[in-house]
Amino acid sequence: MTDSNIIKLTAAQIAEKIASGELTAVEVTEAHLARIEAVDEKVHAFLHVDREGALAQARAVDEKRARGEKLGPLAGVPLALKDIFTTEGVPTTVGSKILEGWIPPYDATLTKRLKAADVVILGKTNMDEFAMGSSTENSAYGPTGNPWDLTKIPGGSGGGSSAALASFQAPLAIGTDTGGSIRQPAAVTGTVGVKPTYGAVSRYGMVAFSSSLDQGGPCARTVLDAALLHEVIAGHDPLDSTSIDAPVPPVVEAARNGSVRGMRVGVVKQFRGEGYQAGVIQRFDESVALLKELGAEIVELDCPSFDLALSAYYLIAPSECSSNLARFDGLRYGLRTGDDGGHSAEEVTSLTREAGFGPEVKRRIMLGTYALSSGYYDAYYGSAQKVRTLITRDFEKAFEQVDVIVSPTTPTTAFAIGERADDPMAMYLADLCTIPTNLAGNAAMSLPCGLAPEDNLPVGLQIIAPAMQDDRLYKVGAAVEAAFVEKWGHPLLEEAPSL
């Protein structure tokens, strides 16, 4: 097979061909490395490409197969890893100057699980600094372009991972989702992104932004590929105190047997209205009609507290960020500025943070520190946590009536790079539909549901399931994906943008 054919294969197809001997892992890895070399100068999906490490992992897979050892379901499949997970011997910057050049001495649990499954890690992808943003414009190393239109954003904070998928530089990727940073990039790039139930994927070795919200998850071009990756990375980890000690839901089985017949699907009235692009609503309404055609019962839902989710999130997340980022003091690791013998430790810390943190990180640290300060804690952070409880209760009431909830993933398609850079509130509104799920800890997926007629850019359909019912996402997602492909073709695989 030619390189151009190899890079268009799904992860499941690649694994099957490697297991059968039709392709070697080295051939597959070299094809993707060649693609990165050819297009990433324009896309800027990667911050670091580990060519030698990837080829060594690929050779190890081929040697296992030559010895007759059984290969896992994703053995030899290349993957792009968001630069927020520590990787032994490979730079981890979290998109920030404050960690420029830092080489971790250990692997995150997720990284270990990928390696144990013989997944080939191509390198680390670009992201908004410390995962704070919705466009990947907050990276200290420059923005990433959306492969559908390089003048548009690829989403954030995991825009590098979504762009790597959409530009065929990798068939699989890993993202993290604090307020929508897996699902929103998936929506605007025509790919699949899943936020597992909070605690389902270990956070050990994932650089923290907001500890009660952060969750790693799979990114792919198909629902089945996402399920295969989900099964690899999920599971209890004693090194993470928030890790759920329970079996991983049967996500792969659900993805292989997608169906919505007899299911009750909820549509929340708060997830539409002012600020929603006409083409996004059109594609969403078509998706709801399709679900009905496939045998689902559509139930209208009213979740009034969802209108308060954005405000609550932007108190809780910055508060936790101000606490987590206090460790970056210029004294222990990473950047150190002003250590010339003429400054005190406090001055070195101040100078380092001034030089190392970008504007959005500083903004959120200041917001969070203020919200946690004496006299304001109860009024701001405490009140936001009460709203979080109300949102969780609204979800609980909703899931008494329905099996899953659907909504647009984002109110609009991809906006232009720079369009919202000076308007933080407009930027924050990109996560309007995704934030409630993070606050409640539920599972959610975004998958493509066509292109918006006014700009021919991808639109995402969000599916939300109760905690630890992640398999429902894949059951519904696979059914919708199959129906879409039959009716209109896969929006990415059939109408892939030209680079």
Short mmCIF file of C-alpha atoms in Angstrom, two decimals:
data_model
loop_
_atom_site.label_atom_id
_atom_site.label_comp_id
_atom_site.label_asym_id
_atom_site.label_seq_id
_atom_site.Cartn_x
_atom_site.Cartn_y
_atom_site.Cartn_z
CA MET A 1 0.00 0.00 0.00
CA THR A 2 1.10 3.56 -0.67
CA ASP A 3 1.60 6.05 2.16
CA SER A 4 -1.46 8.01 1.00
CA ASN A 5 -3.59 4.86 1.30
CA ILE A 6 -2.17 3.92 4.70
CA ILE A 7 -2.90 7.27 6.33
CA LYS A 8 -6.57 7.09 5.24
CA LEU A 9 -7.13 3.77 7.08
CA THR A 10 -8.98 3.69 10.37
CA ALA A 11 -7.15 2.57 13.50
CA ALA A 12 -9.12 -0.69 13.50
CA GLN A 13 -8.13 -1.38 9.88
CA ILE A 14 -4.47 -0.62 10.58
CA ALA A 15 -4.38 -2.97 13.58
CA GLU A 16 -6.02 -5.72 11.53
CA LYS A 17 -3.53 -5.37 8.67
CA ILE A 18 -0.55 -5.37 11.05
CA ALA A 19 -1.85 -8.46 12.85
CA SER A 20 -2.35 -10.28 9.53
CA GLY A 21 1.06 -9.28 8.20
CA GLU A 22 -0.34 -7.25 5.32
CA LEU A 23 1.42 -4.21 6.77
CA THR A 24 4.26 -3.81 9.24
CA ALA A 25 4.08 -1.37 12.14
CA VAL A 26 7.23 0.30 10.80
CA GLU A 27 5.59 0.89 7.40
CA VAL A 28 2.55 2.43 9.08
CA THR A 29 4.65 4.62 11.36
CA GLU A 30 6.89 5.79 8.52
CA ALA A 31 3.82 6.71 6.44
CA HIS A 32 2.48 8.90 9.22
CA LEU A 33 5.89 10.44 9.97
CA ALA A 34 6.15 11.31 6.26
CA ARG A 35 2.70 12.91 6.40
CA ILE A 36 3.75 14.97 9.43
CA GLU A 37 6.86 16.13 7.61
CA ALA A 38 4.79 17.05 4.55
CA VAL A 39 1.94 19.03 6.14
CA ASP A 40 2.62 19.95 9.77
CA GLU A 41 4.61 23.05 8.92
CA LYS A 42 1.27 24.49 7.75
CA VAL A 43 -1.00 22.87 10.39
CA HIS A 44 1.28 23.04 13.46
CA ALA A 45 -0.47 20.16 15.21
CA PHE A 46 2.72 18.89 16.90
CA LEU A 47 5.03 20.54 19.40
CA HIS A 48 7.43 17.60 19.41
CA VAL A 49 7.75 14.64 17.02
CA ASP A 50 9.52 11.66 18.57
CA ARG A 51 10.65 10.02 15.33
CA GLU A 52 13.25 7.70 16.86
CA GLY A 53 11.01 6.67 19.75
CA ALA A 54 8.05 5.98 17.47
CA LEU A 55 10.08 3.82 15.09
CA ALA A 56 11.58 1.90 18.03
CA GLN A 57 8.08 1.16 19.35
CA ALA A 58 6.97 0.09 15.86
CA ARG A 59 9.95 -2.27 15.45
CA ALA A 60 9.11 -3.84 18.82
CA VAL A 61 5.57 -4.58 17.58
CA ASP A 62 6.90 -6.19 14.40
CA GLU A 63 9.31 -8.30 16.43
CA LYS A 64 6.46 -9.50 18.66
CA ARG A 65 4.46 -10.53 15.64
CA ALA A 66 7.48 -12.31 14.14
CA ARG A 67 7.81 -14.31 17.37
CA GLY A 68 4.16 -15.32 17.14
CA GLU A 69 3.07 -13.31 20.16
CA LYS A 70 -0.56 -12.21 20.30
CA LEU A 71 -0.98 -8.52 19.51
CA GLY A 72 -3.48 -6.24 21.22
CA PRO A 73 -6.37 -4.58 19.36
CA LEU A 74 -4.36 -1.40 18.70
CA ALA A 75 -0.83 -2.80 18.44
CA GLY A 76 1.25 -0.78 16.01
CA VAL A 77 -1.33 1.97 15.54
CA PRO A 78 0.17 5.49 15.66
CA LEU A 79 -1.17 8.08 18.10
CA ALA A 80 -0.74 11.81 18.77
CA LEU A 81 -0.50 12.57 22.50
CA LYS A 82 -1.64 15.91 23.94
CA ASP A 83 1.34 17.64 25.54
CA ILE A 84 -0.23 17.58 29.00
CA PHE A 85 0.68 13.96 29.83
CA THR A 86 4.15 13.28 31.16
CA THR A 87 6.24 11.05 28.92
CA GLU A 88 9.59 9.77 30.18
CA GLY A 89 12.46 11.22 28.20
CA VAL A 90 10.20 13.30 25.93
CA PRO A 91 9.54 17.06 26.43
CA THR A 92 6.26 17.97 28.16
CA THR A 93 5.50 21.69 28.00
CA VAL A 94 1.68 21.93 28.46
CA GLY A 95 1.90 24.63 25.78
CA SER A 96 3.69 26.95 28.23
CA LYS A 97 7.05 28.72 28.29
CA ILE A 98 7.27 27.97 32.01
CA LEU A 99 7.91 24.28 31.21
CA GLU A 100 9.89 24.81 28.02
CA GLY A 101 12.56 22.10 27.77
CA TRP A 102 11.31 20.08 30.76
CA ILE A 103 11.95 16.35 30.30
CA PRO A 104 9.81 14.28 32.71
CA PRO A 105 11.54 11.41 34.54
CA TYR A 106 8.38 9.27 34.51
CA ASP A 107 5.34 8.29 32.43
CA ALA A 108 1.76 9.25 33.23
CA THR A 109 -0.47 6.23 33.87
CA LEU A 110 -2.21 6.90 30.55
CA THR A 111 1.14 6.97 28.76
CA LYS A 112 2.12 3.67 30.40
CA ARG A 113 -1.13 2.06 29.28
CA LEU A 114 -0.63 3.20 25.71
CA LYS A 115 2.88 1.74 25.67
CA ALA A 116 1.70 -1.51 27.29
CA ALA A 117 -0.91 -1.81 24.53
CA ASP A 118 1.86 -1.34 21.89
CA VAL A 119 0.32 1.89 20.61
CA VAL A 120 3.00 3.90 18.78
CA ILE A 121 3.29 7.43 20.20
CA LEU A 122 4.30 9.77 17.37
CA GLY A 123 4.82 12.84 19.53
CA LYS A 124 3.19 15.58 21.59
CA THR A 125 0.49 17.88 20.26
CA ASN A 126 -0.05 21.61 20.57
CA MET A 127 -2.58 22.98 23.07
CA ASP A 128 -3.78 26.09 24.83
CA GLU A 129 -1.37 26.82 27.67
CA PHE A 130 -2.24 24.62 30.67
CA ALA A 131 -5.41 23.62 28.76
CA MET A 132 -6.91 27.10 29.24
CA GLY A 133 -8.70 28.08 26.06
CA SER A 134 -11.07 27.13 23.27
CA SER A 135 -8.94 27.79 20.19
CA THR A 136 -5.30 26.68 20.76
CA GLU A 137 -4.35 30.33 20.23
CA ASN A 138 -3.15 30.53 23.84
CA SER A 139 -0.24 28.17 23.17
CA ALA A 140 3.11 29.80 23.90
CA TYR A 141 4.37 28.12 20.72
CA GLY A 142 1.88 29.60 18.26
CA PRO A 143 -1.61 28.60 17.07
CA THR A 144 -2.68 25.47 15.23
CA GLY A 145 -4.73 25.70 12.04
CA ASN A 146 -7.93 23.81 11.28
CA PRO A 147 -7.21 21.47 8.35
CA TRP A 148 -10.63 22.32 6.87
CA ASP A 149 -9.51 25.95 6.60
CA LEU A 150 -6.12 26.91 7.97
CA THR A 151 -7.35 30.42 8.77
CA LYS A 152 -9.83 28.90 11.29
CA ILE A 153 -9.24 27.58 14.79
CA PRO A 154 -9.14 23.77 15.38
CA GLY A 155 -10.82 24.12 18.78
CA GLY A 156 -9.20 24.07 22.16
CA SER A 157 -7.56 23.33 24.36
CA GLY A 158 -6.82 20.13 22.41
CA GLY A 159 -6.63 21.67 18.95
CA GLY A 160 -3.33 19.97 18.15
CA SER A 161 -4.81 16.52 18.69
CA SER A 162 -7.95 17.22 16.64
CA ALA A 163 -5.94 18.83 13.83
CA ALA A 164 -3.57 15.84 13.71
CA LEU A 165 -6.57 13.58 13.10
CA ALA A 166 -8.27 15.82 10.55
CA SER A 167 -5.04 16.26 8.56
CA PHE A 168 -4.35 12.49 8.59
CA GLN A 169 -1.13 12.87 10.55
CA ALA A 170 -2.40 10.27 13.05
CA PRO A 171 -5.41 7.91 13.19
CA LEU A 172 -5.73 8.26 16.97
CA ALA A 173 -5.10 11.00 19.51
CA ILE A 174 -5.48 11.76 23.20
CA GLY A 175 -7.09 14.88 24.58
CA THR A 176 -8.21 16.22 27.94
CA ASP A 177 -11.58 17.74 28.71
CA THR A 178 -12.04 20.28 31.53
CA GLY A 179 -14.93 22.25 30.03
CA GLY A 180 -15.16 20.74 26.55
CA SER A 181 -11.56 20.54 25.35
CA ILE A 182 -12.00 17.14 23.70
CA ARG A 183 -15.52 17.59 22.33
CA GLN A 184 -15.30 21.16 21.04
CA PRO A 185 -12.16 20.49 18.92
CA ALA A 186 -13.78 17.29 17.62
CA ALA A 187 -16.89 19.24 16.58
CA VAL A 188 -15.06 21.93 14.60
CA THR A 189 -12.71 19.47 12.84
CA GLY A 190 -15.24 16.76 11.91
CA THR A 191 -13.74 14.12 14.20
CA VAL A 192 -14.90 12.03 17.18
CA GLY A 193 -14.01 13.01 20.75
CA VAL A 194 -15.10 11.43 24.03
CA LYS A 195 -15.04 12.78 27.58
CA PRO A 196 -15.33 9.65 29.73
CA THR A 197 -17.01 9.69 33.12
CA TYR A 198 -14.93 11.73 35.57
CA GLY A 199 -12.53 9.30 37.27
CA ALA A 200 -12.71 6.67 34.52
CA VAL A 201 -9.27 7.54 33.08
CA SER A 202 -6.36 8.14 35.45
CA ARG A 203 -5.15 11.71 35.96
CA TYR A 204 -1.81 10.59 37.42
CA GLY A 205 0.89 12.28 35.36
CA MET A 206 -1.58 14.65 33.69
CA VAL A 207 -0.56 18.22 34.50
CA ALA A 208 -3.47 19.64 36.50
CA PHE A 209 -5.57 22.62 35.52
CA SER A 210 -8.82 22.10 37.49
CA SER A 211 -8.63 18.86 39.43
CA SER A 212 -12.37 18.29 39.94
CA LEU A 213 -13.06 18.78 36.21
CA ASP A 214 -10.03 17.52 34.21
CA GLN A 215 -10.52 14.24 32.37
CA GLY A 216 -8.40 12.54 29.70
CA GLY A 217 -10.11 10.78 26.83
CA PRO A 218 -9.90 9.32 23.31
CA CYS A 219 -9.98 11.20 20.00
CA ALA A 220 -10.38 9.46 16.64
CA ARG A 221 -11.99 9.65 13.21
CA THR A 222 -14.60 6.94 13.87
CA VAL A 223 -16.69 5.85 16.85
CA LEU A 224 -15.20 2.33 16.87
CA ASP A 225 -11.64 3.68 16.88
CA ALA A 226 -12.52 5.91 19.85
CA ALA A 227 -14.00 2.91 21.68
CA LEU A 228 -10.89 0.79 21.10
CA LEU A 229 -8.70 3.57 22.49
CA HIS A 230 -11.10 4.21 25.40
CA GLU A 231 -10.75 0.58 26.45
CA VAL A 232 -6.95 0.85 26.44
CA ILE A 233 -6.67 3.97 28.60
CA ALA A 234 -9.56 3.52 31.06
CA GLY A 235 -9.60 1.61 34.33
CA HIS A 236 -8.83 2.02 38.01
CA ASP A 237 -5.48 3.47 39.07
CA PRO A 238 -4.43 3.40 42.74
CA LEU A 239 -2.08 6.33 42.03
CA ASP A 240 -5.08 8.59 41.38
CA SER A 241 -7.30 9.23 44.39
CA THR A 242 -10.20 10.24 42.13
CA SER A 243 -9.99 7.07 40.02
CA ILE A 244 -13.17 4.95 39.99
CA ASP A 245 -12.63 1.37 41.16
CA ALA A 246 -15.12 -0.28 38.82
CA PRO A 247 -15.02 -2.28 35.57
CA VAL A 248 -14.70 -0.33 32.33
CA PRO A 249 -18.11 -0.28 30.58
CA PRO A 250 -18.30 -2.48 27.43
CA VAL A 251 -17.59 0.39 25.05
CA VAL A 252 -16.14 -1.64 22.17
CA GLU A 253 -19.06 -4.07 22.18
CA ALA A 254 -21.44 -1.09 22.14
CA ALA A 255 -19.59 0.52 19.23
CA ARG A 256 -19.79 -2.72 17.23
CA ASN A 257 -23.52 -3.09 17.91
CA GLY A 258 -24.85 0.44 17.64
CA SER A 259 -28.59 0.91 17.94
CA VAL A 260 -31.05 3.44 19.32
CA ARG A 261 -34.23 1.43 18.80
CA GLY A 262 -36.41 1.76 21.88
CA MET A 263 -34.10 4.28 23.56
CA ARG A 264 -35.36 7.54 25.01
CA VAL A 265 -33.32 10.49 23.77
CA GLY A 266 -33.59 13.85 25.54
CA VAL A 267 -33.39 17.28 23.90
CA VAL A 268 -32.71 20.12 26.37
CA LYS A 269 -34.43 23.39 25.54
CA GLN A 270 -31.56 25.41 27.10
CA PHE A 271 -29.17 24.16 24.38
CA ARG A 272 -30.44 26.43 21.59
CA GLY A 273 -31.51 30.03 21.06
CA GLU A 274 -29.57 33.27 20.83
CA GLY A 275 -25.95 32.87 19.79
CA TYR A 276 -26.44 29.57 17.95
CA GLN A 277 -25.49 29.53 14.27
CA ALA A 278 -28.40 28.70 11.94
CA GLY A 279 -26.48 25.93 10.17
CA VAL A 280 -25.55 24.28 13.46
CA ILE A 281 -29.20 24.19 14.57
CA GLN A 282 -30.24 22.90 11.13
CA ARG A 283 -27.80 19.98 11.31
CA PHE A 284 -28.79 19.27 14.92
CA ASP A 285 -32.50 19.18 14.06
CA GLU A 286 -31.71 16.80 11.20
CA SER A 287 -29.82 14.59 13.65
CA VAL A 288 -32.79 14.49 16.03
CA ALA A 289 -35.07 13.56 13.11
CA LEU A 290 -32.61 10.82 12.14
CA LEU A 291 -32.62 9.42 15.69
CA LYS A 292 -36.41 9.28 15.50
CA GLU A 293 -36.18 7.45 12.15
CA LEU A 294 -33.83 4.93 13.75
CA GLY A 295 -36.41 4.08 16.40
CA ALA A 296 -35.63 6.41 19.30
CA GLU A 297 -38.26 8.24 21.31
CA ILE A 298 -37.51 11.98 21.53
CA VAL A 299 -38.26 13.63 24.90
CA GLU A 300 -38.19 17.39 25.50
CA LEU A 301 -36.31 18.36 28.69
CA ASP A 302 -36.11 21.50 30.79
CA CYS A 303 -32.88 21.91 32.79
CA PRO A 304 -33.02 25.52 34.07
CA SER A 305 -29.74 25.41 36.00
CA PHE A 306 -27.82 24.80 32.74
CA ASP A 307 -28.16 28.55 32.04
CA LEU A 308 -25.88 29.15 35.06
CA ALA A 309 -23.24 26.57 34.09
CA LEU A 310 -20.89 28.94 32.27
CA SER A 311 -20.78 31.37 35.22
CA ALA A 312 -20.25 28.58 37.76
CA TYR A 313 -17.51 26.98 35.66
CA TYR A 314 -15.57 30.23 35.33
CA LEU A 315 -15.41 30.51 39.11
CA ILE A 316 -14.66 26.87 39.93
CA ALA A 317 -12.05 26.23 37.22
CA PRO A 318 -9.98 29.40 37.82
CA SER A 319 -10.12 28.83 41.59
CA GLU A 320 -8.67 25.34 41.22
CA CYS A 321 -6.21 26.62 38.62
CA SER A 322 -4.86 29.27 41.01
CA SER A 323 -4.18 26.52 43.55
CA ASN A 324 -2.68 24.00 41.10
CA LEU A 325 -0.39 26.46 39.35
CA ALA A 326 1.12 27.71 42.61
CA ARG A 327 3.68 24.90 42.23
CA PHE A 328 5.28 26.66 39.24
CA ASP A 329 7.53 28.93 41.25
CA GLY A 330 10.82 28.84 39.31
CA LEU A 331 12.55 27.04 42.18
CA ARG A 332 11.89 23.35 41.55
CA TYR A 333 11.62 22.72 37.80
CA GLY A 334 11.02 24.47 34.51
CA LEU A 335 11.82 28.07 33.70
CA ARG A 336 13.77 30.18 36.22
CA THR A 337 14.16 33.93 35.66
CA GLY A 338 16.07 36.49 37.74
CA ASP A 339 18.27 34.01 39.62
CA ASP A 340 21.37 36.20 39.28
CA GLY A 341 22.27 36.51 42.94
CA GLY A 342 20.59 39.87 43.26
CA HIS A 343 16.99 38.76 43.77
CA SER A 344 15.21 37.05 46.65
CA ALA A 345 13.35 33.75 46.22
CA GLU A 346 10.05 35.67 46.12
CA GLU A 347 11.38 37.96 43.39
CA VAL A 348 12.64 34.99 41.34
CA THR A 349 9.18 33.41 41.61
CA SER A 350 7.49 36.63 40.53
CA LEU A 351 9.85 37.22 37.60
CA THR A 352 9.54 33.59 36.47
CA ARG A 353 5.76 33.67 36.48
CA GLU A 354 5.72 37.00 34.67
CA ALA A 355 7.95 35.59 31.92
CA GLY A 356 6.56 32.04 31.86
CA PHE A 357 2.78 32.41 32.03
CA GLY A 358 0.73 33.77 29.15
CA PRO A 359 -2.14 36.31 29.39
CA GLU A 360 -5.00 33.78 29.68
CA VAL A 361 -3.26 31.80 32.41
CA LYS A 362 -2.57 35.00 34.35
CA ARG A 363 -6.20 36.07 33.89
CA ARG A 364 -7.53 32.81 35.32
CA ILE A 365 -5.05 32.75 38.20
CA MET A 366 -6.13 36.25 39.20
CA LEU A 367 -9.84 35.39 38.87
CA GLY A 368 -9.39 32.25 40.94
CA THR A 369 -7.26 33.84 43.63
CA TYR A 370 -9.84 36.61 44.02
CA ALA A 371 -12.73 34.12 44.20
CA LEU A 372 -10.93 32.18 46.95
CA SER A 373 -9.84 35.22 48.95
CA SER A 374 -11.06 35.98 52.45
CA GLY A 375 -14.50 37.57 52.39
CA TYR A 376 -15.29 36.42 48.86
CA TYR A 377 -14.98 32.61 49.11
CA ASP A 378 -18.62 31.99 50.10
CA ALA A 379 -20.02 34.63 47.76
CA TYR A 380 -18.18 33.34 44.69
CA TYR A 381 -16.57 29.88 44.91
CA GLY A 382 -19.09 28.59 47.46
CA SER A 383 -22.05 29.83 45.42
CA ALA A 384 -20.61 28.29 42.24
CA GLN A 385 -20.37 24.91 43.96
CA LYS A 386 -24.03 25.20 44.96
CA VAL A 387 -24.94 25.83 41.32
CA ARG A 388 -22.86 22.79 40.41
CA THR A 389 -25.07 20.72 42.71
CA LEU A 390 -28.19 22.09 41.01
CA ILE A 391 -26.78 21.15 37.59
CA THR A 392 -26.04 17.64 38.82
CA ARG A 393 -29.61 17.34 40.12
CA ASP A 394 -31.02 18.54 36.79
CA PHE A 395 -29.03 15.79 35.06
CA GLU A 396 -30.28 13.21 37.57
CA LYS A 397 -33.90 14.24 36.94
CA ALA A 398 -33.31 14.18 33.19
CA PHE A 399 -31.83 10.69 33.25
CA GLU A 400 -34.90 9.43 35.09
CA GLN A 401 -36.79 10.26 31.88
CA VAL A 402 -34.23 9.47 29.16
CA ASP A 403 -31.32 7.15 28.39
CA VAL A 404 -29.13 9.82 26.76
CA ILE A 405 -29.27 13.54 26.02
CA VAL A 406 -28.30 15.09 22.68
CA SER A 407 -27.37 18.68 21.79
CA PRO A 408 -25.16 20.65 19.43
CA THR A 409 -21.57 20.31 20.65
CA THR A 410 -20.79 23.95 19.96
CA PRO A 411 -23.01 26.94 19.19
CA THR A 412 -21.01 27.79 16.04
CA THR A 413 -18.61 26.22 13.59
CA ALA A 414 -14.89 27.08 13.68
CA PHE A 415 -14.25 30.82 13.92
CA ALA A 416 -11.29 32.66 12.42
CA ILE A 417 -7.93 32.69 14.18
CA GLY A 418 -7.73 36.03 16.01
CA GLU A 419 -11.47 36.72 15.81
CA ARG A 420 -12.08 36.28 19.54
CA ALA A 421 -8.55 36.72 20.86
CA ASP A 422 -9.35 40.07 22.50
CA ASP A 423 -12.81 39.08 23.73
CA PRO A 424 -12.54 36.47 26.52
CA MET A 425 -16.33 36.28 27.01
CA ALA A 426 -16.93 35.48 23.34
CA MET A 427 -14.22 32.82 23.56
CA TYR A 428 -15.75 31.29 26.70
CA LEU A 429 -19.14 30.94 24.96
CA ALA A 430 -17.62 28.27 22.68
CA ASP A 431 -18.03 25.84 25.62
CA LEU A 432 -21.68 26.71 26.31
CA CYS A 433 -22.99 23.20 25.54
CA THR A 434 -20.12 21.17 26.95
CA ILE A 435 -19.53 22.69 30.39
CA PRO A 436 -22.59 21.26 32.23
CA THR A 437 -21.32 17.71 31.67
CA ASN A 438 -17.95 18.48 33.25
CA LEU A 439 -19.59 20.07 36.29
CA ALA A 440 -21.72 16.95 36.82
CA GLY A 441 -19.01 14.40 35.94
CA ASN A 442 -21.08 12.61 33.28
CA ALA A 443 -19.81 11.01 30.08
CA ALA A 444 -20.18 12.74 26.70
CA MET A 445 -19.18 12.36 23.05
CA SER A 446 -19.03 14.60 20.01
CA LEU A 447 -19.29 13.13 16.55
CA PRO A 448 -19.70 14.71 13.11
CA CYS A 449 -23.25 15.40 11.89
CA GLY A 450 -22.51 17.11 8.60
CA LEU A 451 -21.37 20.51 7.39
CA ALA A 452 -23.02 23.86 8.06
CA PRO A 453 -24.50 25.10 4.75
CA GLU A 454 -23.37 28.72 5.22
CA ASP A 455 -19.64 28.01 5.56
CA ASN A 456 -19.18 24.30 4.66
CA LEU A 457 -17.44 23.64 8.00
CA PRO A 458 -18.07 20.64 10.31
CA VAL A 459 -20.84 20.54 12.90
CA GLY A 460 -20.73 18.27 15.96
CA LEU A 461 -23.53 16.33 17.63
CA GLN A 462 -23.07 15.90 21.38
CA ILE A 463 -24.35 12.79 23.17
CA ILE A 464 -24.43 12.81 26.99
CA ALA A 465 -24.84 9.70 29.17
CA PRO A 466 -25.06 9.13 32.94
CA ALA A 467 -21.87 8.50 34.90
CA MET A 468 -20.34 5.06 34.27
CA GLN A 469 -22.74 4.46 31.38
CA ASP A 470 -20.14 5.40 28.79
CA ASP A 471 -21.17 2.46 26.61
CA ARG A 472 -24.43 4.28 25.82
CA LEU A 473 -22.40 6.98 24.06
CA TYR A 474 -20.88 4.41 21.75
CA LYS A 475 -24.15 2.54 21.18
CA VAL A 476 -25.91 5.73 20.08
CA GLY A 477 -22.85 7.21 18.38
CA ALA A 478 -22.22 4.12 16.26
CA ALA A 479 -25.86 4.00 15.14
CA VAL A 480 -25.86 7.68 14.20
CA GLU A 481 -22.49 7.42 12.45
CA ALA A 482 -23.61 4.43 10.37
CA ALA A 483 -26.82 6.20 9.37
CA PHE A 484 -24.95 9.38 8.43
CA VAL A 485 -22.41 7.47 6.35
CA GLU A 486 -25.21 5.62 4.53
CA LYS A 487 -27.13 8.85 3.82
CA TRP A 488 -24.44 11.45 3.26
CA GLY A 489 -21.01 9.81 3.59
CA HIS A 490 -18.49 10.47 6.36
CA PRO A 491 -17.89 14.25 6.46
CA LEU A 492 -14.16 13.85 6.95
CA LEU A 493 -13.29 10.65 5.10
CA GLU A 494 -15.41 11.57 2.07
CA GLU A 495 -14.77 15.32 1.92
CA ALA A 496 -11.33 15.55 3.47
CA PRO A 497 -9.86 19.03 3.18
CA SER A 498 -6.88 19.47 0.91
CA LEU A 499 -3.56 20.50 2.36
#
